[in-house]
Amino acid sequence: QILQQAIVARQLAARSPDIYIKPDLPGIRTLQFHKADEIYQLAQPAKEELKRKLAEKLGLKRPARDP
């Protein structure tokens, strides 16, 4: 976990992305795939943030809606 965080931090410092979203996933660790439903629910605010930021970058008036 710590090594992974260090790698991500270094990559972000070297090449800053246009958009970076980090979902708030308290209690979720790497390789906890069995918590997929919980992760999906916790990641919903990050999904909405990503949609807003993509719309801004693409010059759209509002984000696309989910089907």
N, CA, C and O atoms as a Tripos MOL2 file, in Angstrom:
@<TRIPOS>MOLECULE
protein
  268   267    67     0     0
PROTEIN
NO_CHARGES

@<TRIPOS>ATOM
      1 N           0.8280   -1.1920    0.0000 N.3       1 GLN1
      2 CA          0.0000    0.0000    0.0000 C.3       1 GLN1
      3 C           0.8780    1.2630    0.0000 C.2       1 GLN1
      4 O           0.6580    2.1660   -0.8080 O.2       1 GLN1
      5 N           1.8380    1.3280    0.8730 N.am      2 ILE2
      6 CA          2.7110    2.5020    0.9640 C.3       2 ILE2
      7 C           3.5440    2.6470   -0.3050 C.2       2 ILE2
      8 O           3.7140    3.7540   -0.8180 O.2       2 ILE2
      9 N           4.0550    1.5420   -0.8050 N.am      3 LEU3
     10 CA          4.8500    1.5840   -2.0390 C.3       3 LEU3
     11 C           3.9910    2.0730   -3.2050 C.2       3 LEU3
     12 O           4.4390    2.8870   -4.0130 O.2       3 LEU3
     13 N           2.7790    1.5840   -3.2870 N.am      4 GLN4
     14 CA          1.8780    2.0120   -4.3530 C.3       4 GLN4
     15 C           1.6210    3.5120   -4.2680 C.2       4 GLN4
     16 O           1.6340    4.1900   -5.2960 O.2       4 GLN4
     17 N           1.3920    4.0380   -3.0920 N.am      5 GLN5
     18 CA          1.1690    5.4720   -2.9170 C.3       5 GLN5
     19 C           2.4000    6.2730   -3.3320 C.2       5 GLN5
     20 O           2.2790    7.3390   -3.9360 O.2       5 GLN5
     21 N           3.5670    5.7640   -3.0090 N.am      6 ALA6
     22 CA          4.8060    6.4500   -3.3800 C.3       6 ALA6
     23 C           4.9820    6.4750   -4.8970 C.2       6 ALA6
     24 O           5.4210    7.4780   -5.4600 O.2       6 ALA6
     25 N           4.6420    5.3790   -5.5480 N.am      7 ILE7
     26 CA          4.7610    5.3030   -7.0060 C.3       7 ILE7
     27 C           3.8090    6.3060   -7.6610 C.2       7 ILE7
     28 O           4.1990    7.0290   -8.5770 O.2       7 ILE7
     29 N           2.5660    6.3460   -7.1900 N.am      8 VAL8
     30 CA          1.5840    7.2760   -7.7550 C.3       8 VAL8
     31 C           2.0350    8.7200   -7.5410 C.2       8 VAL8
     32 O           1.9520    9.5370   -8.4590 O.2       8 VAL8
     33 N           2.5090    9.0370   -6.3440 N.am      9 ALA9
     34 CA          2.9750   10.3950   -6.0540 C.3       9 ALA9
     35 C           4.1100   10.7960   -6.9820 C.2       9 ALA9
     36 O           4.1460   11.9240   -7.4730 O.2       9 ALA9
     37 N           5.0290    9.8860   -7.2230 N.am     10 ARG10
     38 CA          6.1680   10.1780   -8.1020 C.3      10 ARG10
     39 C           5.7150   10.3880   -9.5450 C.2      10 ARG10
     40 O           6.1980   11.2900  -10.2290 O.2      10 ARG10
     41 N           4.7840    9.5500  -10.0010 N.am     11 GLN11
     42 CA          4.2800    9.6860  -11.3640 C.3      11 GLN11
     43 C           3.5270   11.0040  -11.5400 C.2      11 GLN11
     44 O           3.6490   11.6580  -12.5760 O.2      11 GLN11
     45 N           2.7510   11.3910  -10.5300 N.am     12 LEU12
     46 CA          2.0200   12.6520  -10.6080 C.3      12 LEU12
     47 C           2.9720   13.8420  -10.6360 C.2      12 LEU12
     48 O           2.7270   14.8270  -11.3330 O.2      12 LEU12
     49 N           4.0570   13.7430   -9.8750 N.am     13 ALA13
     50 CA          5.0410   14.8260   -9.8540 C.3      13 ALA13
     51 C           5.7580   14.9330  -11.2060 C.2      13 ALA13
     52 O           6.0730   16.0310  -11.6650 O.2      13 ALA13
     53 N           6.0090   13.7880  -11.8300 N.am     14 ALA14
     54 CA          6.7390   13.7710  -13.1010 C.3      14 ALA14
     55 C           5.8620   14.2200  -14.2700 C.2      14 ALA14
     56 O           6.3100   14.9720  -15.1350 O.2      14 ALA14
     57 N           4.6270   13.7610  -14.2900 N.am     15 ARG15
     58 CA          3.7090   14.0740  -15.3910 C.3      15 ARG15
     59 C           2.3270   14.3430  -14.8280 C.2      15 ARG15
     60 O           1.5620   13.4160  -14.5620 O.2      15 ARG15
     61 N           2.0250   15.5700  -14.6530 N.am     16 SER16
     62 CA          0.7350   15.9580  -14.0990 C.3      16 SER16
     63 C          -0.3830   15.7040  -15.1090 C.2      16 SER16
     64 O          -0.3090   16.1860  -16.2390 O.2      16 SER16
     65 N          -1.4220   14.9530  -14.7190 N.am     17 PRO17
     66 CA         -2.5190   14.6940  -15.6540 C.3      17 PRO17
     67 C          -3.4240   15.9110  -15.8040 C.2      17 PRO17
     68 O          -3.4140   16.8090  -14.9620 O.2      17 PRO17
     69 N          -4.1990   15.9330  -16.8700 N.am     18 ASP18
     70 CA         -5.1750   17.0060  -17.0660 C.3      18 ASP18
     71 C          -6.2570   16.9350  -15.9870 C.2      18 ASP18
     72 O          -6.7150   17.9610  -15.4830 O.2      18 ASP18
     73 N          -6.6500   15.7250  -15.6460 N.am     19 ILE19
     74 CA         -7.6650   15.5020  -14.6130 C.3      19 ILE19
     75 C          -7.1890   14.3710  -13.7170 C.2      19 ILE19
     76 O          -6.7570   13.3220  -14.1930 O.2      19 ILE19
     77 N          -7.2750   14.5980  -12.4290 N.am     20 TYR20
     78 CA         -6.9210   13.5560  -11.4640 C.3      20 TYR20
     79 C          -8.0260   13.4820  -10.4210 C.2      20 TYR20
     80 O          -8.3200   14.4680   -9.7460 O.2      20 TYR20
     81 N          -8.6220   12.3320  -10.2960 N.am     21 ILE21
     82 CA         -9.7050   12.1110   -9.3370 C.3      21 ILE21
     83 C          -9.2680   10.9920   -8.4010 C.2      21 ILE21
     84 O          -8.8580    9.9200   -8.8450 O.2      21 ILE21
     85 N          -9.3600   11.2520   -7.1150 N.am     22 LYS22
     86 CA         -9.0330   10.2240   -6.1350 C.3      22 LYS22
     87 C         -10.2600   10.0030   -5.2550 C.2      22 LYS22
     88 O         -10.5550   10.8170   -4.3810 O.2      22 LYS22
     89 N         -10.9800    8.8950   -5.4870 N.am     23 PRO23
     90 CA        -12.1780    8.6520   -4.6950 C.3      23 PRO23
     91 C         -11.8430    8.4310   -3.2160 C.2      23 PRO23
     92 O         -10.8010    7.8670   -2.8790 O.2      23 PRO23
     93 N         -12.7290    8.8750   -2.3600 N.am     24 ASP24
     94 CA        -12.5740    8.6790   -0.9260 C.3      24 ASP24
     95 C         -13.0920    7.2780   -0.6000 C.2      24 ASP24
     96 O         -14.3000    7.0420   -0.5870 O.2      24 ASP24
     97 N         -12.1810    6.3670   -0.3410 N.am     25 LEU25
     98 CA        -12.5420    4.9760   -0.0750 C.3      25 LEU25
     99 C         -11.9960    4.5370    1.2860 C.2      25 LEU25
    100 O         -11.0590    3.7410    1.3540 O.2      25 LEU25
    101 N         -12.5800    5.0520    2.3600 N.am     26 PRO26
    102 CA        -12.0730    4.6860    3.6880 C.3      26 PRO26
    103 C         -12.2620    3.1960    3.9660 C.2      26 PRO26
    104 O         -13.3180    2.6270    3.6890 O.2      26 PRO26
    105 N         -11.2430    2.5910    4.5040 N.am     27 GLY27
    106 CA        -11.3180    1.1800    4.8500 C.3      27 GLY27
    107 C         -11.1130    0.2260    3.6970 C.2      27 GLY27
    108 O         -11.1760   -0.9880    3.8900 O.2      27 GLY27
    109 N         -10.8710    0.7360    2.5060 N.am     28 ILE28
    110 CA        -10.6660   -0.1100    1.3280 C.3      28 ILE28
    111 C          -9.1750   -0.1420    1.0270 C.2      28 ILE28
    112 O          -8.5160    0.8950    0.9500 O.2      28 ILE28
    113 N          -8.6620   -1.3430    0.8610 N.am     29 ARG29
    114 CA         -7.2440   -1.5040    0.5600 C.3      29 ARG29
    115 C          -7.0840   -2.1760   -0.7930 C.2      29 ARG29
    116 O          -8.0380   -2.7140   -1.3570 O.2      29 ARG29
    117 N          -5.8750   -2.1360   -1.2960 N.am     30 THR30
    118 CA         -5.5610   -2.7820   -2.5620 C.3      30 THR30
    119 C          -5.9260   -4.2600   -2.4990 C.2      30 THR30
    120 O          -5.7370   -4.9120   -1.4710 O.2      30 THR30
    121 N          -6.4410   -4.7720   -3.5830 N.am     31 LEU31
    122 CA         -6.7950   -6.1840   -3.7580 C.3      31 LEU31
    123 C          -8.0160   -6.6220   -2.9530 C.2      31 LEU31
    124 O          -8.1880   -7.8190   -2.7240 O.2      31 LEU31
    125 N          -8.8650   -5.7010   -2.5190 N.am     32 GLN32
    126 CA        -10.0980   -6.0780   -1.8200 C.3      32 GLN32
    127 C         -11.2570   -6.0970   -2.8180 C.2      32 GLN32
    128 O         -12.2470   -5.3810   -2.6640 O.2      32 GLN32
    129 N         -11.1080   -6.9260   -3.8320 N.am     33 PHE33
    130 CA        -12.0940   -7.0090   -4.9040 C.3      33 PHE33
    131 C         -13.4450   -7.4960   -4.3980 C.2      33 PHE33
    132 O         -14.4740   -7.2060   -5.0080 O.2      33 PHE33
    133 N         -13.4530   -8.2260   -3.3020 N.am     34 HIS34
    134 CA        -14.7000   -8.7380   -2.7440 C.3      34 HIS34
    135 C         -15.5900   -7.6080   -2.2140 C.2      34 HIS34
    136 O         -16.7560   -7.8400   -1.8960 O.2      34 HIS34
    137 N         -15.0530   -6.4000   -2.1170 N.am     35 LYS35
    138 CA        -15.8170   -5.2410   -1.6620 C.3      35 LYS35
    139 C         -16.2590   -4.3650   -2.8470 C.2      35 LYS35
    140 O         -16.4720   -3.1620   -2.6920 O.2      35 LYS35
    141 N         -16.3900   -4.9700   -4.0040 N.am     36 ALA36
    142 CA        -16.6980   -4.2060   -5.2210 C.3      36 ALA36
    143 C         -17.9750   -3.3860   -5.0830 C.2      36 ALA36
    144 O         -18.0030   -2.2290   -5.5000 O.2      36 ALA36
    145 N         -19.0290   -3.9530   -4.5110 N.am     37 ASP37
    146 CA        -20.2770   -3.2070   -4.3720 C.3      37 ASP37
    147 C         -20.0930   -1.9790   -3.4820 C.2      37 ASP37
    148 O         -20.6020   -0.9020   -3.7930 O.2      37 ASP37
    149 N         -19.3710   -2.1390   -2.3810 N.am     38 GLU38
    150 CA        -19.1050   -1.0240   -1.4680 C.3      38 GLU38
    151 C         -18.2440    0.0380   -2.1590 C.2      38 GLU38
    152 O         -18.5030    1.2350   -2.0350 O.2      38 GLU38
    153 N         -17.2320   -0.4080   -2.8760 N.am     39 ILE39
    154 CA        -16.3420    0.5130   -3.5920 C.3      39 ILE39
    155 C         -17.1380    1.3070   -4.6250 C.2      39 ILE39
    156 O         -16.9520    2.5170   -4.7580 O.2      39 ILE39
    157 N         -18.0170    0.6360   -5.3510 N.am     40 TYR40
    158 CA        -18.8300    1.3090   -6.3650 C.3      40 TYR40
    159 C         -19.6750    2.4150   -5.7300 C.2      40 TYR40
    160 O         -19.7540    3.5230   -6.2610 O.2      40 TYR40
    161 N         -20.2970    2.1170   -4.6090 N.am     41 GLN41
    162 CA        -21.1250    3.1170   -3.9310 C.3      41 GLN41
    163 C         -20.2880    4.2820   -3.4100 C.2      41 GLN41
    164 O         -20.6740    5.4410   -3.5610 O.2      41 GLN41
    165 N         -19.1510    3.9790   -2.8020 N.am     42 LEU42
    166 CA        -18.2930    5.0310   -2.2610 C.3      42 LEU42
    167 C         -17.6970    5.9190   -3.3580 C.2      42 LEU42
    168 O         -17.3860    7.0870   -3.1250 O.2      42 LEU42
    169 N         -17.5450    5.3550   -4.5430 N.am     43 ALA43
    170 CA        -16.9110    6.0900   -5.6430 C.3      43 ALA43
    171 C         -17.8830    6.9810   -6.4180 C.2      43 ALA43
    172 O         -17.4480    7.7170   -7.3040 O.2      43 ALA43
    173 N         -19.1600    6.9400   -6.1210 N.am     44 GLN44
    174 CA        -20.1410    7.7320   -6.8590 C.3      44 GLN44
    175 C         -19.8350    9.2350   -6.8510 C.2      44 GLN44
    176 O         -19.9250    9.8610   -7.9070 O.2      44 GLN44
    177 N         -19.4780    9.8410   -5.7150 N.am     45 PRO45
    178 CA        -19.1300   11.2750   -5.7600 C.3      45 PRO45
    179 C         -17.9350   11.5650   -6.6800 C.2      45 PRO45
    180 O         -17.9130   12.5910   -7.3600 O.2      45 PRO45
    181 N         -16.9560   10.6760   -6.7020 N.am     46 ALA46
    182 CA        -15.7920   10.8590   -7.5740 C.3      46 ALA46
    183 C         -16.2030   10.7400   -9.0360 C.2      46 ALA46
    184 O         -15.6700   11.4410   -9.8960 O.2      46 ALA46
    185 N         -17.1380    9.8620   -9.3100 N.am     47 LYS47
    186 CA        -17.6440    9.7060  -10.6760 C.3      47 LYS47
    187 C         -18.2910   11.0050  -11.1450 C.2      47 LYS47
    188 O         -18.0530   11.4530  -12.2660 O.2      47 LYS47
    189 N         -19.1050   11.6040  -10.2860 N.am     48 GLU48
    190 CA        -19.7610   12.8610  -10.6490 C.3      48 GLU48
    191 C         -18.7350   13.9830  -10.8380 C.2      48 GLU48
    192 O         -18.8710   14.8110  -11.7390 O.2      48 GLU48
    193 N         -17.7170   14.0010   -9.9890 N.am     49 GLU49
    194 CA        -16.6510   14.9980  -10.1280 C.3      49 GLU49
    195 C         -15.9250   14.8200  -11.4570 C.2      49 GLU49
    196 O         -15.6270   15.7990  -12.1420 O.2      49 GLU49
    197 N         -15.6440   13.5850  -11.8170 N.am     50 LEU50
    198 CA        -14.9730   13.3050  -13.0880 C.3      50 LEU50
    199 C         -15.8330   13.7740  -14.2590 C.2      50 LEU50
    200 O         -15.3230   14.3870  -15.1960 O.2      50 LEU50
    201 N         -17.1180   13.4940  -14.2120 N.am     51 LYS51
    202 CA        -17.9980   13.9320  -15.2880 C.3      51 LYS51
    203 C         -17.9980   15.4500  -15.4260 C.2      51 LYS51
    204 O         -17.9770   15.9730  -16.5400 O.2      51 LYS51
    205 N         -18.0220   16.1650  -14.2920 N.am     52 ARG52
    206 CA        -17.9920   17.6290  -14.3380 C.3      52 ARG52
    207 C         -16.6880   18.1370  -14.9450 C.2      52 ARG52
    208 O         -16.6890   19.0220  -15.8010 O.2      52 ARG52
    209 N         -15.5790   17.5630  -14.4910 N.am     53 LYS53
    210 CA        -14.2770   18.0250  -14.9810 C.3      53 LYS53
    211 C         -14.0820   17.6990  -16.4640 C.2      53 LYS53
    212 O         -13.5040   18.4960  -17.2030 O.2      53 LYS53
    213 N         -14.5590   16.5420  -16.8950 N.am     54 LEU54
    214 CA        -14.4730   16.2050  -18.3210 C.3      54 LEU54
    215 C         -15.3050   17.1710  -19.1530 C.2      54 LEU54
    216 O         -14.8710   17.6230  -20.2120 O.2      54 LEU54
    217 N         -16.4990   17.4830  -18.6700 N.am     55 ALA55
    218 CA        -17.3530   18.4290  -19.3940 C.3      55 ALA55
    219 C         -16.6630   19.7870  -19.5060 C.2      55 ALA55
    220 O         -16.7100   20.4240  -20.5590 O.2      55 ALA55
    221 N         -16.0240   20.2290  -18.4240 N.am     56 GLU56
    222 CA        -15.2960   21.5010  -18.4530 C.3      56 GLU56
    223 C         -14.1700   21.4570  -19.4830 C.2      56 GLU56
    224 O         -14.0190   22.3750  -20.2900 O.2      56 GLU56
    225 N         -13.3860   20.3890  -19.4490 N.am     57 LYS57
    226 CA        -12.2490   20.2680  -20.3700 C.3      57 LYS57
    227 C         -12.7030   20.2320  -21.8180 C.2      57 LYS57
    228 O         -12.0430   20.7740  -22.7050 O.2      57 LYS57
    229 N         -13.8510   19.5780  -22.0490 N.am     58 LEU58
    230 CA        -14.3450   19.4380  -23.4160 C.3      58 LEU58
    231 C         -15.2130   20.6190  -23.8420 C.2      58 LEU58
    232 O         -15.6780   20.6720  -24.9810 O.2      58 LEU58
    233 N         -15.4270   21.5550  -22.9400 N.am     59 GLY59
    234 CA        -16.2060   22.7310  -23.2690 C.3      59 GLY59
    235 C         -17.6940   22.4580  -23.3910 C.2      59 GLY59
    236 O         -18.4000   23.1720  -24.1040 O.2      59 GLY59
    237 N         -18.1790   21.4260  -22.7010 N.am     60 LEU60
    238 CA        -19.6020   21.1020  -22.7370 C.3      60 LEU60
    239 C         -20.3350   21.8970  -21.6690 C.2      60 LEU60
    240 O         -19.7460   22.2820  -20.6590 O.2      60 LEU60
    241 N         -21.6060   22.1400  -21.8920 N.am     61 LYS61
    242 CA        -22.3820   22.9190  -20.9290 C.3      61 LYS61
    243 C         -22.6790   22.1370  -19.6610 C.2      61 LYS61
    244 O         -22.6820   22.6980  -18.5650 O.2      61 LYS61
    245 N         -22.9280   20.8480  -19.8090 N.am     62 ARG62
    246 CA        -23.1990   20.0240  -18.6380 C.3      62 ARG62
    247 C         -22.7110   18.6050  -18.8930 C.2      62 ARG62
    248 O         -22.5970   18.1810  -20.0430 O.2      62 ARG62
    249 N         -22.4250   17.8720  -17.8220 N.am     63 PRO63
    250 CA        -21.9400   16.4960  -18.0010 C.3      63 PRO63
    251 C         -23.0100   15.5970  -18.5960 C.2      63 PRO63
    252 O         -24.2050   15.8700  -18.4820 O.2      63 PRO63
    253 N         -22.5690   14.5380  -19.2230 N.am     64 ALA64
    254 CA        -23.4860   13.5290  -19.7680 C.3      64 ALA64
    255 C         -24.1970   12.8120  -18.6310 C.2      64 ALA64
    256 O         -23.6630   12.6700  -17.5310 O.2      64 ALA64
    257 N         -25.3970   12.3690  -18.9180 N.am     65 ARG65
    258 CA        -26.1780   11.6190  -17.9170 C.3      65 ARG65
    259 C         -25.9080   10.1300  -18.0660 C.2      65 ARG65
    260 O         -25.5660    9.6430  -19.1440 O.2      65 ARG65
    261 N         -26.0720    9.4180  -16.9520 N.am     66 ASP66
    262 CA        -25.9560    7.9600  -16.9900 C.3      66 ASP66
    263 C         -27.1940    7.3760  -17.6780 C.2      66 ASP66
    264 O         -28.2880    7.9320  -17.5770 O.2      66 ASP66
    265 N         -27.0130    6.2590  -18.3730 N.am     67 PRO67
    266 CA        -28.1740    5.6200  -19.0280 C.3      67 PRO67
    267 C         -29.1260    5.0390  -18.0040 C.2      67 PRO67
    268 O         -30.1520    4.4660  -18.3700 O.2      67 PRO67
@<TRIPOS>BOND
     1     1     2 1
     2     2     3 1
     3     3     4 2
     4     3     5 am
     5     5     6 1
     6     6     7 1
     7     7     8 2
     8     7     9 am
     9     9    10 1
    10    10    11 1
    11    11    12 2
    12    11    13 am
    13    13    14 1
    14    14    15 1
    15    15    16 2
    16    15    17 am
    17    17    18 1
    18    18    19 1
    19    19    20 2
    20    19    21 am
    21    21    22 1
    22    22    23 1
    23    23    24 2
    24    23    25 am
    25    25    26 1
    26    26    27 1
    27    27    28 2
    28    27    29 am
    29    29    30 1
    30    30    31 1
    31    31    32 2
    32    31    33 am
    33    33    34 1
    34    34    35 1
    35    35    36 2
    36    35    37 am
    37    37    38 1
    38    38    39 1
    39    39    40 2
    40    39    41 am
    41    41    42 1
    42    42    43 1
    43    43    44 2
    44    43    45 am
    45    45    46 1
    46    46    47 1
    47    47    48 2
    48    47    49 am
    49    49    50 1
    50    50    51 1
    51    51    52 2
    52    51    53 am
    53    53    54 1
    54    54    55 1
    55    55    56 2
    56    55    57 am
    57    57    58 1
    58    58    59 1
    59    59    60 2
    60    59    61 am
    61    61    62 1
    62    62    63 1
    63    63    64 2
    64    63    65 am
    65    65    66 1
    66    66    67 1
    67    67    68 2
    68    67    69 am
    69    69    70 1
    70    70    71 1
    71    71    72 2
    72    71    73 am
    73    73    74 1
    74    74    75 1
    75    75    76 2
    76    75    77 am
    77    77    78 1
    78    78    79 1
    79    79    80 2
    80    79    81 am
    81    81    82 1
    82    82    83 1
    83    83    84 2
    84    83    85 am
    85    85    86 1
    86    86    87 1
    87    87    88 2
    88    87    89 am
    89    89    90 1
    90    90    91 1
    91    91    92 2
    92    91    93 am
    93    93    94 1
    94    94    95 1
    95    95    96 2
    96    95    97 am
    97    97    98 1
    98    98    99 1
    99    99   100 2
   100    99   101 am
   101   101   102 1
   102   102   103 1
   103   103   104 2
   104   103   105 am
   105   105   106 1
   106   106   107 1
   107   107   108 2
   108   107   109 am
   109   109   110 1
   110   110   111 1
   111   111   112 2
   112   111   113 am
   113   113   114 1
   114   114   115 1
   115   115   116 2
   116   115   117 am
   117   117   118 1
   118   118   119 1
   119   119   120 2
   120   119   121 am
   121   121   122 1
   122   122   123 1
   123   123   124 2
   124   123   125 am
   125   125   126 1
   126   126   127 1
   127   127   128 2
   128   127   129 am
   129   129   130 1
   130   130   131 1
   131   131   132 2
   132   131   133 am
   133   133   134 1
   134   134   135 1
   135   135   136 2
   136   135   137 am
   137   137   138 1
   138   138   139 1
   139   139   140 2
   140   139   141 am
   141   141   142 1
   142   142   143 1
   143   143   144 2
   144   143   145 am
   145   145   146 1
   146   146   147 1
   147   147   148 2
   148   147   149 am
   149   149   150 1
   150   150   151 1
   151   151   152 2
   152   151   153 am
   153   153   154 1
   154   154   155 1
   155   155   156 2
   156   155   157 am
   157   157   158 1
   158   158   159 1
   159   159   160 2
   160   159   161 am
   161   161   162 1
   162   162   163 1
   163   163   164 2
   164   163   165 am
   165   165   166 1
   166   166   167 1
   167   167   168 2
   168   167   169 am
   169   169   170 1
   170   170   171 1
   171   171   172 2
   172   171   173 am
   173   173   174 1
   174   174   175 1
   175   175   176 2
   176   175   177 am
   177   177   178 1
   178   178   179 1
   179   179   180 2
   180   179   181 am
   181   181   182 1
   182   182   183 1
   183   183   184 2
   184   183   185 am
   185   185   186 1
   186   186   187 1
   187   187   188 2
   188   187   189 am
   189   189   190 1
   190   190   191 1
   191   191   192 2
   192   191   193 am
   193   193   194 1
   194   194   195 1
   195   195   196 2
   196   195   197 am
   197   197   198 1
   198   198   199 1
   199   199   200 2
   200   199   201 am
   201   201   202 1
   202   202   203 1
   203   203   204 2
   204   203   205 am
   205   205   206 1
   206   206   207 1
   207   207   208 2
   208   207   209 am
   209   209   210 1
   210   210   211 1
   211   211   212 2
   212   211   213 am
   213   213   214 1
   214   214   215 1
   215   215   216 2
   216   215   217 am
   217   217   218 1
   218   218   219 1
   219   219   220 2
   220   219   221 am
   221   221   222 1
   222   222   223 1
   223   223   224 2
   224   223   225 am
   225   225   226 1
   226   226   227 1
   227   227   228 2
   228   227   229 am
   229   229   230 1
   230   230   231 1
   231   231   232 2
   232   231   233 am
   233   233   234 1
   234   234   235 1
   235   235   236 2
   236   235   237 am
   237   237   238 1
   238   238   239 1
   239   239   240 2
   240   239   241 am
   241   241   242 1
   242   242   243 1
   243   243   244 2
   244   243   245 am
   245   245   246 1
   246   246   247 1
   247   247   248 2
   248   247   249 am
   249   249   250 1
   250   250   251 1
   251   251   252 2
   252   251   253 am
   253   253   254 1
   254   254   255 1
   255   255   256 2
   256   255   257 am
   257   257   258 1
   258   258   259 1
   259   259   260 2
   260   259   261 am
   261   261   262 1
   262   262   263 1
   263   263   264 2
   264   263   265 am
   265   265   266 1
   266   266   267 1
   267   267   268 2
@<TRIPOS>SUBSTRUCTURE
     1 GLN1         2 RESIDUE 1 A GLN
     2 ILE2         6 RESIDUE 1 A ILE
     3 LEU3        10 RESIDUE 1 A LEU
     4 GLN4        14 RESIDUE 1 A GLN
     5 GLN5        18 RESIDUE 1 A GLN
     6 ALA6        22 RESIDUE 1 A ALA
     7 ILE7        26 RESIDUE 1 A ILE
     8 VAL8        30 RESIDUE 1 A VAL
     9 ALA9        34 RESIDUE 1 A ALA
    10 ARG10       38 RESIDUE 1 A ARG
    11 GLN11       42 RESIDUE 1 A GLN
    12 LEU12       46 RESIDUE 1 A LEU
    13 ALA13       50 RESIDUE 1 A ALA
    14 ALA14       54 RESIDUE 1 A ALA
    15 ARG15       58 RESIDUE 1 A ARG
    16 SER16       62 RESIDUE 1 A SER
    17 PRO17       66 RESIDUE 1 A PRO
    18 ASP18       70 RESIDUE 1 A ASP
    19 ILE19       74 RESIDUE 1 A ILE
    20 TYR20       78 RESIDUE 1 A TYR
    21 ILE21       82 RESIDUE 1 A ILE
    22 LYS22       86 RESIDUE 1 A LYS
    23 PRO23       90 RESIDUE 1 A PRO
    24 ASP24       94 RESIDUE 1 A ASP
    25 LEU25       98 RESIDUE 1 A LEU
    26 PRO26      102 RESIDUE 1 A PRO
    27 GLY27      106 RESIDUE 1 A GLY
    28 ILE28      110 RESIDUE 1 A ILE
    29 ARG29      114 RESIDUE 1 A ARG
    30 THR30      118 RESIDUE 1 A THR
    31 LEU31      122 RESIDUE 1 A LEU
    32 GLN32      126 RESIDUE 1 A GLN
    33 PHE33      130 RESIDUE 1 A PHE
    34 HIS34      134 RESIDUE 1 A HIS
    35 LYS35      138 RESIDUE 1 A LYS
    36 ALA36      142 RESIDUE 1 A ALA
    37 ASP37      146 RESIDUE 1 A ASP
    38 GLU38      150 RESIDUE 1 A GLU
    39 ILE39      154 RESIDUE 1 A ILE
    40 TYR40      158 RESIDUE 1 A TYR
    41 GLN41      162 RESIDUE 1 A GLN
    42 LEU42      166 RESIDUE 1 A LEU
    43 ALA43      170 RESIDUE 1 A ALA
    44 GLN44      174 RESIDUE 1 A GLN
    45 PRO45      178 RESIDUE 1 A PRO
    46 ALA46      182 RESIDUE 1 A ALA
    47 LYS47      186 RESIDUE 1 A LYS
    48 GLU48      190 RESIDUE 1 A GLU
    49 GLU49      194 RESIDUE 1 A GLU
    50 LEU50      198 RESIDUE 1 A LEU
    51 LYS51      202 RESIDUE 1 A LYS
    52 ARG52      206 RESIDUE 1 A ARG
    53 LYS53      210 RESIDUE 1 A LYS
    54 LEU54      214 RESIDUE 1 A LEU
    55 ALA55      218 RESIDUE 1 A ALA
    56 GLU56      222 RESIDUE 1 A GLU
    57 LYS57      226 RESIDUE 1 A LYS
    58 LEU58      230 RESIDUE 1 A LEU
    59 GLY59      234 RESIDUE 1 A GLY
    60 LEU60      238 RESIDUE 1 A LEU
    61 LYS61      242 RESIDUE 1 A LYS
    62 ARG62      246 RESIDUE 1 A ARG
    63 PRO63      250 RESIDUE 1 A PRO
    64 ALA64      254 RESIDUE 1 A ALA
    65 ARG65      258 RESIDUE 1 A ARG
    66 ASP66      262 RESIDUE 1 A ASP
    67 PRO67      266 RESIDUE 1 A PRO
